[in-house]
Amino acid sequence: AQTVTQSQPEMSVQEAETVTLSCTYDTSESNYYLFWYKQPPSRQMILVIRQEAYKQQNATENRFSVNFQKAAKSFSLKISDSQLGDTAMYFCAFMKVPPNAGNMLTFGGGTRLMVKP
Amino acid sequence: DTGVSQDPRHKITKRGQNVTFRCDPISEHNRLYWYRQTLGQGPEFLTYFQNEAQLEKSRLLSDRFSAERPKGSFSTLEIQRTEQGDSAMYLCASSPTYGIWYGYTFGSGTRLTVV
């Protein structure tokens, strides 16, 4: 079974600054996907960024980037130029592949990020 | 396409009552998932469907829980004889079988409060 751990229950950052959210995971699988999801207050969860385990290059989506360290089983999220709209719960999630694995997500416990003006 | 819809958004029920939630996935998605999220925690997998077939159930899904997806379209999640421990947000998500790389699309959830 997989486990995902987010060791920072809460974080805060000043608007326009950079913040990094940590995530570690444990698995015996060699191929998998990793995701960061954002859940704003009282709103639905949306995908922020994704990474395939066999790709060494770190994923980047605009102001969001990851630092994927496969050997260390670490998958941190960096948010640059933080905006007030980034205030949300952030969840790290793991998915086994291939498709017939069911593709269930295993989530971490979340990090509550507050961006301060 | 308006995304994944869940109904109701909120449900308050007395302990021992039965409740049913509905999820309408994105029409072209053949996979549908149910997750449960308690306050301050990450979502936990409950069950998933490939079209109308329920292919996996978590051990979290006790005998009081049942899910259906008739005709492979919308899905319902029923909880019988609710208990206070059932209070949670119930999330539905859908995805294509191929293209799972793009992740799920989640609904806004149904928040259940058992009093």
PDB file of C-alpha atoms in Angstrom:
ATOM      1  CA  ALA A   1       0.000   0.000   0.000  1.00  0.00           C
ATOM      2  CA  GLN A   2       1.074   3.544  -0.636  1.00  0.00           C
ATOM      3  CA  THR A   3       1.280   6.318   1.924  1.00  0.00           C
ATOM      4  CA  VAL A   4       1.601  10.050   1.365  1.00  0.00           C
ATOM      5  CA  THR A   5       2.803  12.402   4.084  1.00  0.00           C
ATOM      6  CA  GLN A   6       2.550  16.170   4.192  1.00  0.00           C
ATOM      7  CA  SER A   7       4.456  17.336   7.235  1.00  0.00           C
ATOM      8  CA  GLN A   8       3.321  20.973   7.202  1.00  0.00           C
ATOM      9  CA  PRO A   9      -0.297  21.279   8.381  1.00  0.00           C
ATOM     10  CA  GLU A  10      -0.310  25.059   7.903  1.00  0.00           C
ATOM     11  CA  MET A  11       1.853  27.611   6.146  1.00  0.00           C
ATOM     12  CA  SER A  12       1.626  31.281   5.370  1.00  0.00           C
ATOM     13  CA  VAL A  13       3.397  33.490   2.866  1.00  0.00           C
ATOM     14  CA  GLN A  14       3.341  37.144   1.962  1.00  0.00           C
ATOM     15  CA  GLU A  15       1.826  38.084  -1.354  1.00  0.00           C
ATOM     16  CA  ALA A  16       4.383  38.035  -4.199  1.00  0.00           C
ATOM     17  CA  GLU A  17       6.806  35.831  -2.267  1.00  0.00           C
ATOM     18  CA  THR A  18       7.722  32.193  -2.873  1.00  0.00           C
ATOM     19  CA  VAL A  19       6.639  29.237  -0.757  1.00  0.00           C
ATOM     20  CA  THR A  20       7.459  25.530  -0.885  1.00  0.00           C
ATOM     21  CA  LEU A  21       5.109  22.788   0.309  1.00  0.00           C
ATOM     22  CA  SER A  22       6.607  19.420   1.207  1.00  0.00           C
ATOM     23  CA  CYS A  23       5.388  15.939   0.357  1.00  0.00           C
ATOM     24  CA  THR A  24       6.949  12.536   0.846  1.00  0.00           C
ATOM     25  CA  TYR A  25       5.530   9.198  -0.151  1.00  0.00           C
ATOM     26  CA  ASP A  26       6.229   5.538   0.294  1.00  0.00           C
ATOM     27  CA  THR A  27       5.719   2.939  -2.419  1.00  0.00           C
ATOM     28  CA  SER A  28       7.259  -0.168  -3.903  1.00  0.00           C
ATOM     29  CA  GLU A  29       5.991   0.740  -7.381  1.00  0.00           C
ATOM     30  CA  SER A  30       8.449   1.852 -10.022  1.00  0.00           C
ATOM     31  CA  ASN A  31       5.999   3.740 -12.211  1.00  0.00           C
ATOM     32  CA  TYR A  32       3.350   6.090 -10.922  1.00  0.00           C
ATOM     33  CA  TYR A  33       1.959   9.578 -11.165  1.00  0.00           C
ATOM     34  CA  LEU A  34       2.146  12.297  -8.563  1.00  0.00           C
ATOM     35  CA  PHE A  35      -0.239  15.223  -8.322  1.00  0.00           C
ATOM     36  CA  TRP A  36      -0.792  18.396  -6.401  1.00  0.00           C
ATOM     37  CA  TYR A  37      -4.429  19.379  -5.958  1.00  0.00           C
ATOM     38  CA  LYS A  38      -5.754  22.673  -4.643  1.00  0.00           C
ATOM     39  CA  GLN A  39      -8.980  22.898  -2.645  1.00  0.00           C
ATOM     40  CA  PRO A  40     -10.098  26.498  -2.054  1.00  0.00           C
ATOM     41  CA  PRO A  41     -12.477  27.111   0.856  1.00  0.00           C
ATOM     42  CA  SER A  42     -15.910  25.657   0.060  1.00  0.00           C
ATOM     43  CA  ARG A  43     -14.943  24.982  -3.527  1.00  0.00           C
ATOM     44  CA  GLN A  44     -14.087  21.938  -5.548  1.00  0.00           C
ATOM     45  CA  MET A  45     -10.677  20.364  -5.777  1.00  0.00           C
ATOM     46  CA  ILE A  46      -8.707  21.260  -8.871  1.00  0.00           C
ATOM     47  CA  LEU A  47      -5.503  19.888 -10.321  1.00  0.00           C
ATOM     48  CA  VAL A  48      -2.475  22.159  -9.996  1.00  0.00           C
ATOM     49  CA  ILE A  49       0.357  20.112 -11.451  1.00  0.00           C
ATOM     50  CA  ARG A  50       1.301  16.508 -12.227  1.00  0.00           C
ATOM     51  CA  GLN A  51       4.482  14.492 -12.639  1.00  0.00           C
ATOM     52  CA  GLU A  52       5.204  11.094 -14.166  1.00  0.00           C
ATOM     53  CA  ALA A  53       7.680   9.082 -12.128  1.00  0.00           C
ATOM     54  CA  TYR A  54       9.754   7.995 -15.109  1.00  0.00           C
ATOM     55  CA  LYS A  55      10.350  11.588 -16.200  1.00  0.00           C
ATOM     56  CA  GLN A  56      13.350  13.129 -14.515  1.00  0.00           C
ATOM     57  CA  GLN A  57      12.490  16.633 -15.618  1.00  0.00           C
ATOM     58  CA  ASN A  58      10.525  18.537 -13.025  1.00  0.00           C
ATOM     59  CA  ALA A  59       7.067  19.682 -14.104  1.00  0.00           C
ATOM     60  CA  THR A  60       6.246  23.382 -14.337  1.00  0.00           C
ATOM     61  CA  GLU A  61       2.904  25.127 -14.804  1.00  0.00           C
ATOM     62  CA  ASN A  62       3.210  28.903 -14.842  1.00  0.00           C
ATOM     63  CA  ARG A  63       3.947  29.961 -11.236  1.00  0.00           C
ATOM     64  CA  PHE A  64       3.843  26.369  -9.964  1.00  0.00           C
ATOM     65  CA  SER A  65       6.753  23.962 -10.147  1.00  0.00           C
ATOM     66  CA  VAL A  66       7.761  20.756  -8.447  1.00  0.00           C
ATOM     67  CA  ASN A  67      10.990  19.307  -7.138  1.00  0.00           C
ATOM     68  CA  PHE A  68      10.700  15.562  -7.747  1.00  0.00           C
ATOM     69  CA  GLN A  69      13.339  13.438  -6.073  1.00  0.00           C
ATOM     70  CA  LYS A  70      12.471   9.837  -6.925  1.00  0.00           C
ATOM     71  CA  ALA A  71      15.189   8.169  -4.865  1.00  0.00           C
ATOM     72  CA  ALA A  72      14.232  10.198  -1.822  1.00  0.00           C
ATOM     73  CA  LYS A  73      10.500   9.751  -2.579  1.00  0.00           C
ATOM     74  CA  SER A  74       9.964  13.462  -2.271  1.00  0.00           C
ATOM     75  CA  PHE A  75       7.645  15.678  -4.298  1.00  0.00           C
ATOM     76  CA  SER A  76       7.558  19.305  -3.178  1.00  0.00           C
ATOM     77  CA  LEU A  77       5.510  22.119  -4.689  1.00  0.00           C
ATOM     78  CA  LYS A  78       6.930  25.590  -5.182  1.00  0.00           C
ATOM     79  CA  ILE A  79       4.595  28.522  -5.685  1.00  0.00           C
ATOM     80  CA  SER A  80       6.285  31.632  -7.016  1.00  0.00           C
ATOM     81  CA  ASP A  81       4.871  35.162  -6.877  1.00  0.00           C
ATOM     82  CA  SER A  82       2.142  34.047  -4.462  1.00  0.00           C
ATOM     83  CA  GLN A  83      -1.295  35.551  -5.008  1.00  0.00           C
ATOM     84  CA  LEU A  84      -4.243  35.952  -2.654  1.00  0.00           C
ATOM     85  CA  GLY A  85      -6.145  33.440  -4.785  1.00  0.00           C
ATOM     86  CA  ASP A  86      -3.586  30.786  -3.916  1.00  0.00           C
ATOM     87  CA  THR A  87      -5.061  30.606  -0.403  1.00  0.00           C
ATOM     88  CA  ALA A  88      -6.354  27.034  -0.133  1.00  0.00           C
ATOM     89  CA  MET A  89      -5.713  23.517   1.115  1.00  0.00           C
ATOM     90  CA  TYR A  90      -3.104  21.767  -0.980  1.00  0.00           C
ATOM     91  CA  PHE A  91      -3.050  18.007  -1.264  1.00  0.00           C
ATOM     92  CA  CYS A  92      -0.290  15.827  -2.586  1.00  0.00           C
ATOM     93  CA  ALA A  93      -1.563  12.626  -4.202  1.00  0.00           C
ATOM     94  CA  PHE A  94      -0.162   9.383  -5.596  1.00  0.00           C
ATOM     95  CA  MET A  95      -1.559   7.184  -8.352  1.00  0.00           C
ATOM     96  CA  LYS A  96      -0.367   3.759  -9.496  1.00  0.00           C
ATOM     97  CA  VAL A  97      -0.255   2.905 -13.197  1.00  0.00           C
ATOM     98  CA  PRO A  98      -1.114   1.272 -15.619  1.00  0.00           C
ATOM     99  CA  PRO A  99      -4.812   1.966 -16.275  1.00  0.00           C
ATOM    100  CA  ASN A 100      -6.038  -1.423 -15.088  1.00  0.00           C
ATOM    101  CA  ALA A 101      -4.725  -0.615 -11.637  1.00  0.00           C
ATOM    102  CA  GLY A 102      -7.928   1.310 -11.062  1.00  0.00           C
ATOM    103  CA  ASN A 103      -6.093   4.593 -10.773  1.00  0.00           C
ATOM    104  CA  MET A 104      -7.240   5.423  -7.274  1.00  0.00           C
ATOM    105  CA  LEU A 105      -5.605   8.406  -5.677  1.00  0.00           C
ATOM    106  CA  THR A 106      -3.900   8.201  -2.302  1.00  0.00           C
ATOM    107  CA  PHE A 107      -3.861  11.629  -0.701  1.00  0.00           C
ATOM    108  CA  GLY A 108      -1.730  13.209   1.952  1.00  0.00           C
ATOM    109  CA  GLY A 109      -3.286  14.995   4.887  1.00  0.00           C
ATOM    110  CA  GLY A 110      -3.011  18.407   3.268  1.00  0.00           C
ATOM    111  CA  THR A 111      -1.291  21.726   3.909  1.00  0.00           C
ATOM    112  CA  ARG A 112      -3.376  24.806   4.557  1.00  0.00           C
ATOM    113  CA  LEU A 113      -1.738  27.748   2.814  1.00  0.00           C
ATOM    114  CA  MET A 114      -2.648  31.315   3.598  1.00  0.00           C
ATOM    115  CA  VAL A 115      -1.372  34.122   1.412  1.00  0.00           C
ATOM    116  CA  LYS A 116      -1.228  37.401   3.304  1.00  0.00           C
ATOM    117  CA  PRO A 117      -1.564  40.810   1.653  1.00  0.00           C
TER     118      PRO A 117
ATOM    119  CA  ASP B   1     -20.429  20.248 -20.239  1.00  0.00           C
ATOM    120  CA  THR B   2     -20.712  21.683 -16.750  1.00  0.00           C
ATOM    121  CA  GLY B   3     -18.273  19.317 -15.061  1.00  0.00           C
ATOM    122  CA  VAL B   4     -19.062  16.906 -12.255  1.00  0.00           C
ATOM    123  CA  SER B   5     -22.280  17.707 -10.402  1.00  0.00           C
ATOM    124  CA  GLN B   6     -23.214  16.499  -6.943  1.00  0.00           C
ATOM    125  CA  ASP B   7     -26.535  16.774  -5.216  1.00  0.00           C
ATOM    126  CA  PRO B   8     -27.339  17.811  -2.564  1.00  0.00           C
ATOM    127  CA  ARG B   9     -24.545  20.166  -1.519  1.00  0.00           C
ATOM    128  CA  HIS B  10     -25.446  19.805   2.135  1.00  0.00           C
ATOM    129  CA  LYS B  11     -27.422  17.210   4.048  1.00  0.00           C
ATOM    130  CA  ILE B  12     -28.285  17.173   7.736  1.00  0.00           C
ATOM    131  CA  THR B  13     -29.831  13.972   8.991  1.00  0.00           C
ATOM    132  CA  LYS B  14     -30.655  12.337  12.268  1.00  0.00           C
ATOM    133  CA  ARG B  15     -28.698   9.329  13.397  1.00  0.00           C
ATOM    134  CA  GLY B  16     -30.278   6.145  12.135  1.00  0.00           C
ATOM    135  CA  GLN B  17     -31.817   7.677   9.018  1.00  0.00           C
ATOM    136  CA  ASN B  18     -30.901   6.668   5.482  1.00  0.00           C
ATOM    137  CA  VAL B  19     -29.420   9.177   3.034  1.00  0.00           C
ATOM    138  CA  THR B  20     -28.693   9.062  -0.678  1.00  0.00           C
ATOM    139  CA  PHE B  21     -26.348  11.251  -2.681  1.00  0.00           C
ATOM    140  CA  ARG B  22     -26.184  11.657  -6.422  1.00  0.00           C
ATOM    141  CA  CYS B  23     -23.254  12.314  -8.742  1.00  0.00           C
ATOM    142  CA  ASP B  24     -23.436  13.225 -12.426  1.00  0.00           C
ATOM    143  CA  PRO B  25     -20.004  12.804 -14.037  1.00  0.00           C
ATOM    144  CA  ILE B  26     -18.658  14.389 -17.183  1.00  0.00           C
ATOM    145  CA  SER B  27     -20.592  12.601 -19.898  1.00  0.00           C
ATOM    146  CA  GLU B  28     -17.650  11.150 -21.801  1.00  0.00           C
ATOM    147  CA  HIS B  29     -15.871   9.897 -18.667  1.00  0.00           C
ATOM    148  CA  ASN B  30     -16.400   6.189 -18.086  1.00  0.00           C
ATOM    149  CA  ARG B  31     -14.733   6.037 -14.688  1.00  0.00           C
ATOM    150  CA  LEU B  32     -16.441   7.368 -11.595  1.00  0.00           C
ATOM    151  CA  TYR B  33     -14.968   7.514  -8.085  1.00  0.00           C
ATOM    152  CA  TRP B  34     -16.336   8.191  -4.617  1.00  0.00           C
ATOM    153  CA  TYR B  35     -14.103   9.571  -1.875  1.00  0.00           C
ATOM    154  CA  ARG B  36     -14.788  10.606   1.705  1.00  0.00           C
ATOM    155  CA  GLN B  37     -13.085  13.582   3.307  1.00  0.00           C
ATOM    156  CA  THR B  38     -13.299  14.284   7.018  1.00  0.00           C
ATOM    157  CA  LEU B  39     -12.556  17.738   8.373  1.00  0.00           C
ATOM    158  CA  GLY B  40      -8.924  18.709   8.004  1.00  0.00           C
ATOM    159  CA  GLN B  41      -7.942  15.467   6.289  1.00  0.00           C
ATOM    160  CA  GLY B  42      -7.216  14.338   2.775  1.00  0.00           C
ATOM    161  CA  PRO B  43      -9.845  12.427   0.818  1.00  0.00           C
ATOM    162  CA  GLU B  44      -9.985   8.642   1.214  1.00  0.00           C
ATOM    163  CA  PHE B  45     -11.018   6.283  -1.541  1.00  0.00           C
ATOM    164  CA  LEU B  46     -14.367   4.514  -1.134  1.00  0.00           C
ATOM    165  CA  THR B  47     -15.233   2.877  -4.453  1.00  0.00           C
ATOM    166  CA  TYR B  48     -15.026   3.235  -8.210  1.00  0.00           C
ATOM    167  CA  PHE B  49     -16.960   2.266 -11.326  1.00  0.00           C
ATOM    168  CA  GLN B  50     -15.869   1.489 -14.833  1.00  0.00           C
ATOM    169  CA  ASN B  51     -19.054   2.230 -16.755  1.00  0.00           C
ATOM    170  CA  GLU B  52     -21.782   0.418 -14.762  1.00  0.00           C
ATOM    171  CA  ALA B  53     -19.455  -2.119 -13.116  1.00  0.00           C
ATOM    172  CA  GLN B  54     -18.297  -1.480  -9.557  1.00  0.00           C
ATOM    173  CA  LEU B  55     -14.724  -2.740  -9.734  1.00  0.00           C
ATOM    174  CA  GLU B  56     -13.290  -1.979  -6.333  1.00  0.00           C
ATOM    175  CA  LYS B  57     -14.483  -1.112  -2.858  1.00  0.00           C
ATOM    176  CA  SER B  58     -12.420   0.110   0.058  1.00  0.00           C
ATOM    177  CA  ARG B  59     -12.702  -1.575   3.422  1.00  0.00           C
ATOM    178  CA  LEU B  60     -13.975   1.833   4.568  1.00  0.00           C
ATOM    179  CA  LEU B  61     -17.175   1.017   2.719  1.00  0.00           C
ATOM    180  CA  SER B  62     -19.071  -0.882   5.392  1.00  0.00           C
ATOM    181  CA  ASP B  63     -22.222  -2.929   4.799  1.00  0.00           C
ATOM    182  CA  ARG B  64     -24.266   0.193   5.472  1.00  0.00           C
ATOM    183  CA  PHE B  65     -22.880   1.829   2.329  1.00  0.00           C
ATOM    184  CA  SER B  66     -23.974   0.947  -1.161  1.00  0.00           C
ATOM    185  CA  ALA B  67     -23.182   2.581  -4.468  1.00  0.00           C
ATOM    186  CA  GLU B  68     -24.691   2.121  -7.878  1.00  0.00           C
ATOM    187  CA  ARG B  69     -24.139   3.428 -11.366  1.00  0.00           C
ATOM    188  CA  PRO B  70     -27.000   2.172 -13.516  1.00  0.00           C
ATOM    189  CA  LYS B  71     -26.410   2.423 -17.243  1.00  0.00           C
ATOM    190  CA  GLY B  72     -22.967   3.819 -16.631  1.00  0.00           C
ATOM    191  CA  SER B  73     -24.149   7.387 -16.279  1.00  0.00           C
ATOM    192  CA  PHE B  74     -24.951   9.012 -12.916  1.00  0.00           C
ATOM    193  CA  SER B  75     -24.128   7.295  -9.640  1.00  0.00           C
ATOM    194  CA  THR B  76     -25.779   7.166  -6.235  1.00  0.00           C
ATOM    195  CA  LEU B  77     -24.205   6.551  -2.851  1.00  0.00           C
ATOM    196  CA  GLU B  78     -26.571   5.420  -0.106  1.00  0.00           C
ATOM    197  CA  ILE B  79     -25.779   5.246   3.583  1.00  0.00           C
ATOM    198  CA  GLN B  80     -28.195   3.269   5.703  1.00  0.00           C
ATOM    199  CA  ARG B  81     -28.671   3.734   9.449  1.00  0.00           C
ATOM    200  CA  THR B  82     -26.352   6.731   9.545  1.00  0.00           C
ATOM    201  CA  GLU B  83     -23.959   7.170  12.450  1.00  0.00           C
ATOM    202  CA  GLN B  84     -22.232  10.298  13.697  1.00  0.00           C
ATOM    203  CA  GLY B  85     -18.965   8.955  12.354  1.00  0.00           C
ATOM    204  CA  ASP B  86     -20.414   9.177   8.844  1.00  0.00           C
ATOM    205  CA  SER B  87     -20.307  12.974   9.043  1.00  0.00           C
ATOM    206  CA  ALA B  88     -17.936  14.025   6.273  1.00  0.00           C
ATOM    207  CA  MET B  89     -17.681  15.503   2.812  1.00  0.00           C
ATOM    208  CA  TYR B  90     -18.444  12.926   0.136  1.00  0.00           C
ATOM    209  CA  LEU B  91     -16.616  13.692  -3.080  1.00  0.00           C
ATOM    210  CA  CYS B  92     -17.336  12.315  -6.511  1.00  0.00           C
ATOM    211  CA  ALA B  93     -14.847  12.435  -9.366  1.00  0.00           C
ATOM    212  CA  SER B  94     -14.742  11.171 -12.913  1.00  0.00           C
ATOM    213  CA  SER B  95     -12.044  10.432 -15.452  1.00  0.00           C
ATOM    214  CA  PRO B  96     -11.554   8.793 -18.800  1.00  0.00           C
ATOM    215  CA  THR B  97      -9.983   5.347 -18.728  1.00  0.00           C
ATOM    216  CA  TYR B  98      -7.243   6.504 -21.061  1.00  0.00           C
ATOM    217  CA  GLY B  99      -5.946   9.937 -20.331  1.00  0.00           C
ATOM    218  CA  ILE B 100      -5.913   9.324 -16.597  1.00  0.00           C
ATOM    219  CA  TRP B 101      -2.663  11.201 -16.814  1.00  0.00           C
ATOM    220  CA  TYR B 102      -4.778  14.342 -16.794  1.00  0.00           C
ATOM    221  CA  GLY B 103      -6.133  13.450 -13.392  1.00  0.00           C
ATOM    222  CA  TYR B 104      -9.661  13.451 -12.173  1.00  0.00           C
ATOM    223  CA  THR B 105     -12.345  16.085 -12.355  1.00  0.00           C
ATOM    224  CA  PHE B 106     -13.897  16.474  -8.928  1.00  0.00           C
ATOM    225  CA  GLY B 107     -17.358  17.623  -7.993  1.00  0.00           C
ATOM    226  CA  SER B 108     -18.005  20.147  -5.240  1.00  0.00           C
ATOM    227  CA  GLY B 109     -18.994  17.414  -2.811  1.00  0.00           C
ATOM    228  CA  THR B 110     -21.917  16.657  -0.522  1.00  0.00           C
ATOM    229  CA  ARG B 111     -21.364  17.617   3.081  1.00  0.00           C
ATOM    230  CA  LEU B 112     -23.170  15.231   5.420  1.00  0.00           C
ATOM    231  CA  THR B 113     -23.842  16.103   9.032  1.00  0.00           C
ATOM    232  CA  VAL B 114     -25.333  13.402  11.235  1.00  0.00           C
ATOM    233  CA  VAL B 115     -26.902  14.755  14.431  1.00  0.00           C
TER     234      VAL B 115
END
